[in-house]
Coordinates of C-alpha atoms in Angstrom, one line a residue:
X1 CA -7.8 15.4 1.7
X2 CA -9.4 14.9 -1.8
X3 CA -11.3 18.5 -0.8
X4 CA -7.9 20.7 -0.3
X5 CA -5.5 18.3 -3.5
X6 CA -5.6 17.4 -6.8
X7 CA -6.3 14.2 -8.7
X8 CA -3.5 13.0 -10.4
X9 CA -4.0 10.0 -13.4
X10 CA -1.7 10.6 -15.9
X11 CA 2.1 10.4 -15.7
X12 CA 4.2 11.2 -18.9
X13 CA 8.2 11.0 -18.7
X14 CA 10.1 12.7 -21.8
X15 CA 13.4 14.0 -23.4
X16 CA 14.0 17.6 -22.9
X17 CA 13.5 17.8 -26.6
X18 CA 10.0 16.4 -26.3
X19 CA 10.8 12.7 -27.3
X20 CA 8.0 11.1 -25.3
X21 CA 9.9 8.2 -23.2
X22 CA 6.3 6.8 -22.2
X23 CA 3.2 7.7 -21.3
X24 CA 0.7 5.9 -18.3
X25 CA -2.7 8.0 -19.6
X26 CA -4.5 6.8 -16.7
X27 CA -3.8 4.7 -13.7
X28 CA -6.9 3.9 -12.8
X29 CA -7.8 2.5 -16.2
X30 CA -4.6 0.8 -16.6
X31 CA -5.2 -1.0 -13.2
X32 CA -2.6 0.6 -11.3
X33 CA -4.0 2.1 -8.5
X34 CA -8.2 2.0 -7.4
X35 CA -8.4 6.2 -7.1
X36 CA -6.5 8.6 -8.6
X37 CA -2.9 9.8 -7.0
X38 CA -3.7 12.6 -5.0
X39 CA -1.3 16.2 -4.4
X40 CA -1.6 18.1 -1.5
X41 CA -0.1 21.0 -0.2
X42 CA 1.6 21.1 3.4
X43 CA 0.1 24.3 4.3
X44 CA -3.6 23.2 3.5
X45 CA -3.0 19.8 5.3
X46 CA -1.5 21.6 8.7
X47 CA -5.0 24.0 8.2
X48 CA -6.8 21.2 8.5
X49 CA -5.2 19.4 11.4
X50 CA -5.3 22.8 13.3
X51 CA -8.7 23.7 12.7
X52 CA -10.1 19.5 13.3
X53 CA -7.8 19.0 16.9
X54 CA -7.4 22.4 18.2
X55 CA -8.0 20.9 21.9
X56 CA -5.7 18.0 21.3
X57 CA -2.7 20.0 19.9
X58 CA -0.2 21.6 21.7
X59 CA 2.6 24.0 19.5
X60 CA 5.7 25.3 20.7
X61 CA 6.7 22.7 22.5
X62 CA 8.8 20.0 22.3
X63 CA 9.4 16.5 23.8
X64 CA 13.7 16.6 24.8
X65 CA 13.9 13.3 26.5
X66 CA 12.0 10.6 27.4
X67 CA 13.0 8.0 30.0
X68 CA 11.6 6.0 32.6
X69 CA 9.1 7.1 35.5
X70 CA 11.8 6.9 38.4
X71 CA 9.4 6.1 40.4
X72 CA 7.1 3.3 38.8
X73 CA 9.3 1.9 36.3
X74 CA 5.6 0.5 34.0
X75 CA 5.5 4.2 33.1
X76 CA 7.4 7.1 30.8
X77 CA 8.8 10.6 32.1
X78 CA 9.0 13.9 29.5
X79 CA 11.1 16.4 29.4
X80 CA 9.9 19.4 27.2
X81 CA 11.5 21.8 25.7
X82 CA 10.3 24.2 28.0
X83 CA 12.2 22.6 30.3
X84 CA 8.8 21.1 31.7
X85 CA 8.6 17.9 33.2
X86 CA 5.7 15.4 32.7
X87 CA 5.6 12.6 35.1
X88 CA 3.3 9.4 35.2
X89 CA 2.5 8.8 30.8
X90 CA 1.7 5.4 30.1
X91 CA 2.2 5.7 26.4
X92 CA 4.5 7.9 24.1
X93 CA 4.1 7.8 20.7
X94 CA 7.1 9.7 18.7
X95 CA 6.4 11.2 15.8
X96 CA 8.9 13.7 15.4
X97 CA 11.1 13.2 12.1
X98 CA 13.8 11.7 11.3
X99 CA 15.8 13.4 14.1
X100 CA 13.4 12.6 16.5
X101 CA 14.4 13.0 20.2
X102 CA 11.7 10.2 21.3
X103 CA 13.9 7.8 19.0
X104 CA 17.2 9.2 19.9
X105 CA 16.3 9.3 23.8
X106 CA 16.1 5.0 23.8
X107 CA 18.2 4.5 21.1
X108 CA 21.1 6.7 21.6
X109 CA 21.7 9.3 18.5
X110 CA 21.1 8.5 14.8
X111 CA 22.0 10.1 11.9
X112 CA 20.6 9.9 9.0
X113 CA 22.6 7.6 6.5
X114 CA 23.4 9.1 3.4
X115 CA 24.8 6.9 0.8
X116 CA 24.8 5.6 -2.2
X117 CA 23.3 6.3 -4.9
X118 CA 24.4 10.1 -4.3
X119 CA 21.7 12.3 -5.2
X120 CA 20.3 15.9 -4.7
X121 CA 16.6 16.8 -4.5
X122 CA 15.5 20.2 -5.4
X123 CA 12.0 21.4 -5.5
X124 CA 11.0 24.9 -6.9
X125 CA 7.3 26.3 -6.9
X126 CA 6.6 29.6 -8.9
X127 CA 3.7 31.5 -10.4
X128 CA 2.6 31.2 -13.9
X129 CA 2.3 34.8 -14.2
X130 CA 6.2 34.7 -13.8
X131 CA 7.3 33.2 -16.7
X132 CA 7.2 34.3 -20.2
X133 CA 6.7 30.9 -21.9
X134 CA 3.2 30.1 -22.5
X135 CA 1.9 27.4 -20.1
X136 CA 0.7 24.7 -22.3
X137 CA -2.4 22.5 -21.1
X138 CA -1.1 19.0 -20.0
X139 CA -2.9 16.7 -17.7
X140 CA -1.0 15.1 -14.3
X141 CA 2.7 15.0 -14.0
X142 CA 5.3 15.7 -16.7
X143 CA 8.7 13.7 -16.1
X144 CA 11.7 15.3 -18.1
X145 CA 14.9 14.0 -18.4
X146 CA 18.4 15.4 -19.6
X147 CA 20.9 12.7 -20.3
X148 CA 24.4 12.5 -19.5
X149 CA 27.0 11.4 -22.5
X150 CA 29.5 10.2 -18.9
X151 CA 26.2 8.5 -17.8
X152 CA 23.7 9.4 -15.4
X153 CA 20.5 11.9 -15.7
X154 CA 19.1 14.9 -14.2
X155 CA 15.1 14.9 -14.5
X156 CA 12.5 16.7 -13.0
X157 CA 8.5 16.4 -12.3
X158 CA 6.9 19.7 -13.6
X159 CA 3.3 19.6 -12.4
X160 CA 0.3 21.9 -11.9
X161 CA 0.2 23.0 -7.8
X162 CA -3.2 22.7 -5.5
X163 CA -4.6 25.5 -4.5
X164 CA -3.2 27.4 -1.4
X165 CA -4.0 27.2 2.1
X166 CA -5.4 31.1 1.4
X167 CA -6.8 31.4 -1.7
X168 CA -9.0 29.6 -4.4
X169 CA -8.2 28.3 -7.3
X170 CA -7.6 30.8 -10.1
X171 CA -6.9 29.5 -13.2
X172 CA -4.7 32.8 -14.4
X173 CA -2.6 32.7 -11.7
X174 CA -1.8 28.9 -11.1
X175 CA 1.6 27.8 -9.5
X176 CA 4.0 25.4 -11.0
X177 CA 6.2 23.0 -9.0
X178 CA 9.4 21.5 -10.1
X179 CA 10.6 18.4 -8.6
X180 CA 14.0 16.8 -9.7
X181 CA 17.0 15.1 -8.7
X182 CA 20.4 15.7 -9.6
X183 CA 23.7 13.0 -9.2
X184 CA 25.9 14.6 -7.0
X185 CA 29.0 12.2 -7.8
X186 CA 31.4 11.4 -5.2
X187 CA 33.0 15.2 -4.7
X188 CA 30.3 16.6 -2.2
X189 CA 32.5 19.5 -1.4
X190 CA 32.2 20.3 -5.0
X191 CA 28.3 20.1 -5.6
X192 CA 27.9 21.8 -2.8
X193 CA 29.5 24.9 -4.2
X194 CA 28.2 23.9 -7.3
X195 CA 24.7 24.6 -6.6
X196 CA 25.2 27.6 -5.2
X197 CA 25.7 28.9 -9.1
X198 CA 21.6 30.0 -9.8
X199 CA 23.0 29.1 -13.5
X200 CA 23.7 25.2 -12.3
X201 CA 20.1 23.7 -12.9
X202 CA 19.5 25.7 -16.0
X203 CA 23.2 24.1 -17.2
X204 CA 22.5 20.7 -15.9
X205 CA 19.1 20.4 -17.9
X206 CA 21.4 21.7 -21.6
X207 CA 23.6 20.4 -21.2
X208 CA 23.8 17.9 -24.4
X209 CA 21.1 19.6 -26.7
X210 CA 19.0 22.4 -26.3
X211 CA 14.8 21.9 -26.0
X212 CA 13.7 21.9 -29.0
X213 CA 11.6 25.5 -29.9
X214 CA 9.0 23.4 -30.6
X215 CA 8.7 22.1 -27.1
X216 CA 7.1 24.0 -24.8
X217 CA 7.4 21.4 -21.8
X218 CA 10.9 21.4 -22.3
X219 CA 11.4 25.7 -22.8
X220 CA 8.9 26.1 -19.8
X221 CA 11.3 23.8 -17.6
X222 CA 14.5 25.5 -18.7
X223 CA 13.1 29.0 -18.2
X224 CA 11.9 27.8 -14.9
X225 CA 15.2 26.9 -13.9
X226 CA 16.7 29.9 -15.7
X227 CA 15.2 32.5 -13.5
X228 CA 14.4 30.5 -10.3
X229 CA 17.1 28.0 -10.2
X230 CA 18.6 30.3 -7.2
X231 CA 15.6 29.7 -5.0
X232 CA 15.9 26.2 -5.6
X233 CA 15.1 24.4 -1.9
X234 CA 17.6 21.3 -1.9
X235 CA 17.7 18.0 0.5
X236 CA 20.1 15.2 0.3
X237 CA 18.5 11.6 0.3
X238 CA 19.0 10.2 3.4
X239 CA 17.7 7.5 5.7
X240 CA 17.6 5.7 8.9
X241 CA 17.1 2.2 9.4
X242 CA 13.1 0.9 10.2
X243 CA 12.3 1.0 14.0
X244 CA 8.5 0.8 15.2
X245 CA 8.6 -0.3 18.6
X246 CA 11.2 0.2 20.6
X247 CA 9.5 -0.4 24.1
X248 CA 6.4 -1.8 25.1
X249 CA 5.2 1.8 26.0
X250 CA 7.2 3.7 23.3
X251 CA 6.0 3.7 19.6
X252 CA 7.7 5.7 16.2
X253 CA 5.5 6.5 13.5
X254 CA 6.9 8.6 10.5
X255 CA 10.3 9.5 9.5
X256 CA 10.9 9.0 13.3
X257 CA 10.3 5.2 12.6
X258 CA 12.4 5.6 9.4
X259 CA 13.1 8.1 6.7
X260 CA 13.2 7.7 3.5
X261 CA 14.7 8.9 0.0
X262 CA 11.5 11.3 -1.1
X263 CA 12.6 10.0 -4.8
X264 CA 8.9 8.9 -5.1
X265 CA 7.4 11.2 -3.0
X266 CA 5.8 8.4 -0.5
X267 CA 7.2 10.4 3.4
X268 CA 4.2 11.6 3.9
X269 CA 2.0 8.8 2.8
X270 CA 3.9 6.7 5.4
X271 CA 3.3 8.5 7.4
X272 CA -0.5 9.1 7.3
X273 CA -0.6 5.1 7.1
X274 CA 1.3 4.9 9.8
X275 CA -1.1 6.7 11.8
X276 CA -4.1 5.2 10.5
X277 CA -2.4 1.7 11.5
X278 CA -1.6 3.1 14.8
X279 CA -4.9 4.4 15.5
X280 CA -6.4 1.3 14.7
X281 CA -4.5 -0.9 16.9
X282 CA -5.3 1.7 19.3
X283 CA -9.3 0.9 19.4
X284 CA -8.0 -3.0 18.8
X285 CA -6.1 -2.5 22.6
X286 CA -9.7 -0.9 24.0
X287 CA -11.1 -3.8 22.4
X288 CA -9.5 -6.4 24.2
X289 CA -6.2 -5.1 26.3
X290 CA -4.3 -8.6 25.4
X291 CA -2.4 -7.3 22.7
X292 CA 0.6 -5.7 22.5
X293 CA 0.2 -2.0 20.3
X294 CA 3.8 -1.7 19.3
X295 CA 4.5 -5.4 18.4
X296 CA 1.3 -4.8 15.9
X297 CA 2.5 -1.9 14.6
X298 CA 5.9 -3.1 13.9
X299 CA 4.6 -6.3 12.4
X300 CA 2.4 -4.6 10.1
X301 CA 4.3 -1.6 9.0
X302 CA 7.5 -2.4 9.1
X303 CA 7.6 -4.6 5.8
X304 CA 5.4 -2.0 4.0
X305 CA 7.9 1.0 4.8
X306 CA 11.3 -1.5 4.3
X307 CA 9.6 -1.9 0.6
X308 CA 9.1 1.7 0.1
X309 CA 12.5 2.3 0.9
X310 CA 14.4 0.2 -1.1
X311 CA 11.8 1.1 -4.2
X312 CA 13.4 5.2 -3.2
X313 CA 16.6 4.1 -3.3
X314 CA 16.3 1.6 -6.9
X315 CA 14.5 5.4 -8.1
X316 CA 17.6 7.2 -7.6
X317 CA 19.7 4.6 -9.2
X318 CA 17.9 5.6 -12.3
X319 CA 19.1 9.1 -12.1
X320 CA 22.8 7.6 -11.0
X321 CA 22.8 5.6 -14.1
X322 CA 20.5 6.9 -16.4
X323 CA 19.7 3.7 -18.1
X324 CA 16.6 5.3 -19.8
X325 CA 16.1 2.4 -22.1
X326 CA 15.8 0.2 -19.1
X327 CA 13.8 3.1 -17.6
X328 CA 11.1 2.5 -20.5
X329 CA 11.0 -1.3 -20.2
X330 CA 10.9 -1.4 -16.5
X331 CA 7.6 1.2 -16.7
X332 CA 5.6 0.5 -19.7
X333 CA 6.3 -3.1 -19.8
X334 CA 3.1 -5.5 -18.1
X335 CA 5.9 -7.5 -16.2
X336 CA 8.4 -4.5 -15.8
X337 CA 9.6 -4.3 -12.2
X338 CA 8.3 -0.7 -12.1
X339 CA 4.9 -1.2 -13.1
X340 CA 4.8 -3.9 -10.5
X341 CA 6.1 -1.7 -8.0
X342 CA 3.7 1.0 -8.4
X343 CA 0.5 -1.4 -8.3
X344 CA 2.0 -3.1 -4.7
X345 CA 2.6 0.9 -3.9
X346 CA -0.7 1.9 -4.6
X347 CA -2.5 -0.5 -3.6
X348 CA -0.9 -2.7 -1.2
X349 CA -1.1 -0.5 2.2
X350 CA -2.1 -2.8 5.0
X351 CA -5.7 -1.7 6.2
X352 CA -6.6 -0.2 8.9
X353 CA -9.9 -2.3 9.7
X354 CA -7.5 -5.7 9.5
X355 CA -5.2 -4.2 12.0
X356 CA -7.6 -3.8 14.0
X357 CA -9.6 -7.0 13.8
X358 CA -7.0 -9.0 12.7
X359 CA -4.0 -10.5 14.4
X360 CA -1.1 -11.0 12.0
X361 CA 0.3 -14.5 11.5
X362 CA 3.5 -15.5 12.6
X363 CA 6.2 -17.0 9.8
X364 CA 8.6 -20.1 11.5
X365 CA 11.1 -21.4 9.4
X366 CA 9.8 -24.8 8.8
X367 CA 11.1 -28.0 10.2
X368 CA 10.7 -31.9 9.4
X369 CA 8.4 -32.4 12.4
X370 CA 6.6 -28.7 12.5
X371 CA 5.8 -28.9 8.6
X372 CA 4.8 -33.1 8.7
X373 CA 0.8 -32.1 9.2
X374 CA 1.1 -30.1 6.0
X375 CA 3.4 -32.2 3.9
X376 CA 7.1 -33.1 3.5
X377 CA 10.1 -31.0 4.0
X378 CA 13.1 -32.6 2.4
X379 CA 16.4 -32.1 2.1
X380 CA 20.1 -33.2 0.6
X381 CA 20.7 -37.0 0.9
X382 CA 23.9 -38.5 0.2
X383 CA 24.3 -40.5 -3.0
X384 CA 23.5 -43.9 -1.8
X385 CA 21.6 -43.3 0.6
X386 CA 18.4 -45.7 0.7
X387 CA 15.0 -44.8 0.4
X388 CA 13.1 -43.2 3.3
X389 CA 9.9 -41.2 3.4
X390 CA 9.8 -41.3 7.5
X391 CA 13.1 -39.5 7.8
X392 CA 14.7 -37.6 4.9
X393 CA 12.2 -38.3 1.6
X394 CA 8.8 -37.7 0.4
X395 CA 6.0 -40.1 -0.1
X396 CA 4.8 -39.5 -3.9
X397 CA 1.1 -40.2 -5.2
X398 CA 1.0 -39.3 -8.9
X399 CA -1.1 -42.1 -9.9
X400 CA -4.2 -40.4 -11.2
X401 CA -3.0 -38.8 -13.7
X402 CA 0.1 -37.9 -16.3
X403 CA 3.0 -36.5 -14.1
X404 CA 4.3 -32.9 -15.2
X405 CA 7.5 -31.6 -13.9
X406 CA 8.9 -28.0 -15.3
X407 CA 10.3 -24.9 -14.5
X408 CA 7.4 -22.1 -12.8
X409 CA 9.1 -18.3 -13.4
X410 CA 7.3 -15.9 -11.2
X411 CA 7.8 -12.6 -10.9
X412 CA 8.0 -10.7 -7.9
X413 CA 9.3 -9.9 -5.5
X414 CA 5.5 -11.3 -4.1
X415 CA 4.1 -8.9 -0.8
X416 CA 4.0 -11.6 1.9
X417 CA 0.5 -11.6 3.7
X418 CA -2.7 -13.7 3.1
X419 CA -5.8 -14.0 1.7
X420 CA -6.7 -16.8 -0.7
X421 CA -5.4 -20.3 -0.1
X422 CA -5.8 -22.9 -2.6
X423 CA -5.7 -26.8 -2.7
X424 CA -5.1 -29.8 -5.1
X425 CA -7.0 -33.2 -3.9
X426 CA -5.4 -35.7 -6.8
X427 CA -1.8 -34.7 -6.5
X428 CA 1.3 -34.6 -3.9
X429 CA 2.7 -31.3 -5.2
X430 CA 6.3 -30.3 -4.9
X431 CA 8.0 -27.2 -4.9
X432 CA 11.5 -25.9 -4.9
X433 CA 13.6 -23.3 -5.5
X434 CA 16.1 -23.2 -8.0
X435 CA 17.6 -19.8 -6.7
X436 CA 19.0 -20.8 -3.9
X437 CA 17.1 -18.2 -2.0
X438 CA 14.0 -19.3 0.9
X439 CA 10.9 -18.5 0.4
X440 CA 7.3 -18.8 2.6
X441 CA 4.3 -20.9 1.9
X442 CA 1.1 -20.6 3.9
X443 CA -0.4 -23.4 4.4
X444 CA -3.6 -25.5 5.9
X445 CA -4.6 -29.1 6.9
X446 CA -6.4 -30.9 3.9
X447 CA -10.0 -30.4 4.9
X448 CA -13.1 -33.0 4.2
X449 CA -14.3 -32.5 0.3
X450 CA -17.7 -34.0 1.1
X451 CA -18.5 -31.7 4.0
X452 CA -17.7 -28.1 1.9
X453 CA -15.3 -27.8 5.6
X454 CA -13.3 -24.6 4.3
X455 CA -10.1 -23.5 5.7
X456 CA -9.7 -21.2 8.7
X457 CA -7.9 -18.1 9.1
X458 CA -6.6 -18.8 12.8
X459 CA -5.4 -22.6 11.4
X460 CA -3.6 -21.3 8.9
X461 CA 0.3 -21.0 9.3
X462 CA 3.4 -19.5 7.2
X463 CA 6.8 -21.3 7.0
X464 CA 9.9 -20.0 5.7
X465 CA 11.6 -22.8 3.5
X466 CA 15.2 -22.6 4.1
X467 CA 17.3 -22.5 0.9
X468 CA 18.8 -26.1 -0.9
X469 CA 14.9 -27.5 0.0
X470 CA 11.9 -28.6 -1.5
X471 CA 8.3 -29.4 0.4
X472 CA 5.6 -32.2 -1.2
X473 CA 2.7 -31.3 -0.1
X474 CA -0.1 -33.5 0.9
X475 CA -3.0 -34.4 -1.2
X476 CA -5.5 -31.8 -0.4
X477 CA -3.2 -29.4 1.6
X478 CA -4.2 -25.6 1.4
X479 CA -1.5 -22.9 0.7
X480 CA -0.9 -19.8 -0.9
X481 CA 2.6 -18.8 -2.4
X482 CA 5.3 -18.9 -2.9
X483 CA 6.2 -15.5 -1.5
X484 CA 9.7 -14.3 -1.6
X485 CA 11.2 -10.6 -0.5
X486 CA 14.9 -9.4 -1.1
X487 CA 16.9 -9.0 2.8
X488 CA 16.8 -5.7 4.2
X489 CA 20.6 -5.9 2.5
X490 CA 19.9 -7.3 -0.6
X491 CA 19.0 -4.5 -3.1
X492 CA 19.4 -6.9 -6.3
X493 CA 17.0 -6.5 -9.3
X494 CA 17.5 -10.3 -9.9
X495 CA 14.9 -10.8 -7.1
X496 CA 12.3 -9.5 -9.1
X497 CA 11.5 -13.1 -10.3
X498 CA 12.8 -16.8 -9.3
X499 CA 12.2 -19.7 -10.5
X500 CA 10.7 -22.6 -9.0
X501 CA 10.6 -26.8 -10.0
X502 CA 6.9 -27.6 -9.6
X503 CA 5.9 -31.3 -9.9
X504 CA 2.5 -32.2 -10.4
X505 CA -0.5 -33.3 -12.4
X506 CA -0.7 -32.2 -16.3
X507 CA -4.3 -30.7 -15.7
X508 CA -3.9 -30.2 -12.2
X509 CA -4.4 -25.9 -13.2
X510 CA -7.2 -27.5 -14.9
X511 CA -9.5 -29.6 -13.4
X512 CA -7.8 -30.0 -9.5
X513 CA -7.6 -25.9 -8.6
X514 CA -9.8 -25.1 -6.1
X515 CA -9.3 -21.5 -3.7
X516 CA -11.1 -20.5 -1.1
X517 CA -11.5 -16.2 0.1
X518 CA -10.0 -16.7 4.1
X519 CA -11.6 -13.0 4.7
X520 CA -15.2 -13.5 3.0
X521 CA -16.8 -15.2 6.7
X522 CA -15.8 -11.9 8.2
X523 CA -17.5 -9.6 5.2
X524 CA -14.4 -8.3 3.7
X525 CA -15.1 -7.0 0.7
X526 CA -11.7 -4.9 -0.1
X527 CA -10.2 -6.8 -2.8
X528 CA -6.8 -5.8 -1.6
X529 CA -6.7 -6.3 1.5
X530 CA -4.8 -8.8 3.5
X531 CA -3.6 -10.4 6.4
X532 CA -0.2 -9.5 7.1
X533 CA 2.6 -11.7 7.7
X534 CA 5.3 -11.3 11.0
X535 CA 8.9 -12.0 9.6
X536 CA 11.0 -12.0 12.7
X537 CA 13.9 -10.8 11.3
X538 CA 12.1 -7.5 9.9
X539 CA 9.7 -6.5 13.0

């Protein structure tokens, strides 16, 4: 892939005027991602897959309907396009869009949703050698914005193309691509006829003030949209809901499994993890034919793509809005939810070498008697009610040190899956939301100090901890959190941090913080990778 792109490290978001907004000169350095972002062409990536899997790939065809075997009900029946009939499959993975026919087949038929925020995507790619502006030198992705004085933004990506699938890279005759988004307000009916106006993007982009001559970023955009805003290709944002496995024997991968806003350009790099994920629980089944390949898959990719699509649609909210001061904090900020988003984003795929080694844990909403090995799970008591650390209260020790009780604010929302656990031997901690909102804890049995005994991956357990509760934890216990994720309803920025009431030792952070790496027995040496967690409510 990094043979047929281009390396992208810089990202620089301005004013059509050429008021830099901010400026991220490097990801890498800046910690943001491990490599840098990587473009790719379509045509160069098909090449590829036809010249690598020629015998595995069939084209013109196309799967119509699958159903059960009729006549052994443990296998799948196809019916092509051709109007060919394929009897006796034992697997079907679909990976046919977000129409798909393999989805629509079990499910029954799906449109895509389109919603809120209402946006427009247009993408235009033209030569260099066909505009008069002089092509200024400028290093990754140029993000331009045109404000609105009604609110809301237009703004567009202008960045240098890979080669093509044909040809090499010549320097003189480079393409440009445009990338934007546009509000489409409530009157579809009227954008669409809108658009058809080549003048509309060239409008939409000075409409307040004309670039400034001294801008060439800006003139180059407006001249790009001036003479090729007709060819414009458009696509509303749209999506379906997340759905991985939807029979022991049937799989979705891609769009098919759930499409997306393209807002941050992450389709197909779903879907390429998708299919590394898939492929790796693939060699896991070979491996040992216990497990189930589309509970796997779900579990593990279902959370990761549910993030990227509500991090799409927050994206187009910007250009619904067009809060660009909040736009600047939110990116260039240390804590801005956008910063955040882009390091889980770039660096928070699940791997495939854990899918396929790995089995992910299961969360349970935790219980009196299921979370007693662990620690205490309490809950309301009436006023008056006596003392009682068997049933309904927690047995304290903070007696070898100075008690410290405040207010922890984390930020978040945290990825939930597993890798480092830590412990405190001189304190019962507590923890508890003051949100209102449940969170998980993983946790382990205290283990012997004197005997280095470290925790173990397959002993270690997530529990969901039901709002209006707070957990003591033993002396000693392991556990990793707290993690938290906004519902699959729940868009709300206000879950981008919660607060906590912690209650433990004033140098416990100190001198009592001791973590243990659940991956390094097994040789992982990925410092981002993880062991997923199964919310059942998600997979």
């Amino acid at each position: 892939m990094r043979a047929i792109g281009r390396d992208v490290t810089n990202w620089t978001s301005r004013l059509m005027n050429g008021k830099i907004l901010f400026d991220l000169d490097d990801v890498v350095n800046e910690k943001l991602a491990q490599v840098p972002c990587l473009v790719a062409r379509w045509d160069r990536i098909h090449k590829c897959c036809e010249e690598g899997n020629e015998s595995f790939i069939t084209y013109n065809k196309s799967v119509e309907i699958v159903e059960k075997d009729p006549l052994n009900e443990n296998k799948l029946r196809i019916k092509l396009s051709t109007n060919e009939v394929l009897d006796d499959i034992d697997f079907v993975v679909g990976c046919d869009g977000r129409y798909s026919k393999v989805r629509e087949s079990v499910l029954g038929p799906s449109v895509p949703f389109y919603g809120p925020p209402y946006i427009a995507d247009f993408r235009i790619v033209c030569s260099t050698k066909e505009v008069n502006t002089k092509v200024p030198h400028f290093k990754g992705i140029q993000r331009v914005y045109q404000t609105f004085d009604h609110g809301g933004c237009v703004r567009v990506g202008l960045m240098r193309m890979p080669p093509k699938a044909n040809g090499g890279d010549d320097d003189d005759d480079d393409e440009l691509g445009l990338f934007g988004n546009v509000p489409m307000g409530d009157d579809h009916a009227s954008f669409e006829t809108q658009k058809q106006d080549p003048q509309f993007l060239a409008r939409a982009f000075s409409s307040l003030n004309a670039p400034s001559v001294n801008d060439q970023i800006g003139n180059l955009v407006l001249e790009i949209l001036q003479r090729h805003g007709a060819s414009a290709h458009w696509a509303r944002k749209q999506e379906t809901p997340t759905k991985y496995a939807i029979a022991n024997n049937i799989l979705l991968i891609g769009d098919a499994a759930g499409a997306i806003y393209p807002s941050l350009g992450q389709g197909a790099n779903l879907s390429l993890e998708d299919a590394c994920i898939a492929a790796a629980c693939f060699r896991a089944y070979f491996e040992n034919n216990n497990i189930n390949i589309t509970s796997r898959v779900s579990a593990i990719r279902t959370p990761r793509r549910n993030d990227i699509q509500r991090w799409s649609r927050q994206h187009a909210m910007h250009v619904a809005f067009g809060n660009l001061e909040n736009e600047i904090r939110d990116w260039t900020q240390d804590n801005g939810p956008w910063r955040r988003a882009l390091f889980q984003l770039w660096n928070g795929w699940p791997r495939a070498h854990i899918a396929q080694h790995f089995e992910p844990i299961q969360a349970q909403v935790a219980t009196r008697d299921n979370f007693a090995s662990f620690g205490d799970l309490v809950t309301i008591s009436q006023d008056g009610d006596l003392y009682n650390p068997n049933t309904i209260d927690a047995k304290l020790d903070l007696s070898k040190g100075e008690p410290r009780l405040y207010f922890m604010e984390l930020h978040g929302p945290r990825p939930l899956s597993v890798r480092w656990l830590t412990r405190h031997t001189q304190v019962t901690q507590c923890l508890a939301s003051l949100d209102n909102q449940p969170f998980w804890l993983a946790v382990h049995i205290p283990t012997p100090s004197e005997n280095d005994h470290k925790p173990t991956l397959t002993n270690t357990k997530v529990f969901l901890i039901p709002p209006r509760h707070f957990v003591k934890l033993h002396a000693g216990t392991w556990h990793a959190g707290p993690f938290w994720r906004p519902s699959k309803h729940n868009d709300s920025a206000d879950l981008d941090r919660m607060t906590f009431v912690n209650l433990e030792l004033a140098d416990t952070n100190v001198v009592d913080h001791f973590s243990v790496d659940l991956l390094e027995e097994y040789n992982v040496h990925d410092p981002h990778a993880t062991i997923p967690v199964v919310i059942h409510d998600e997979s």
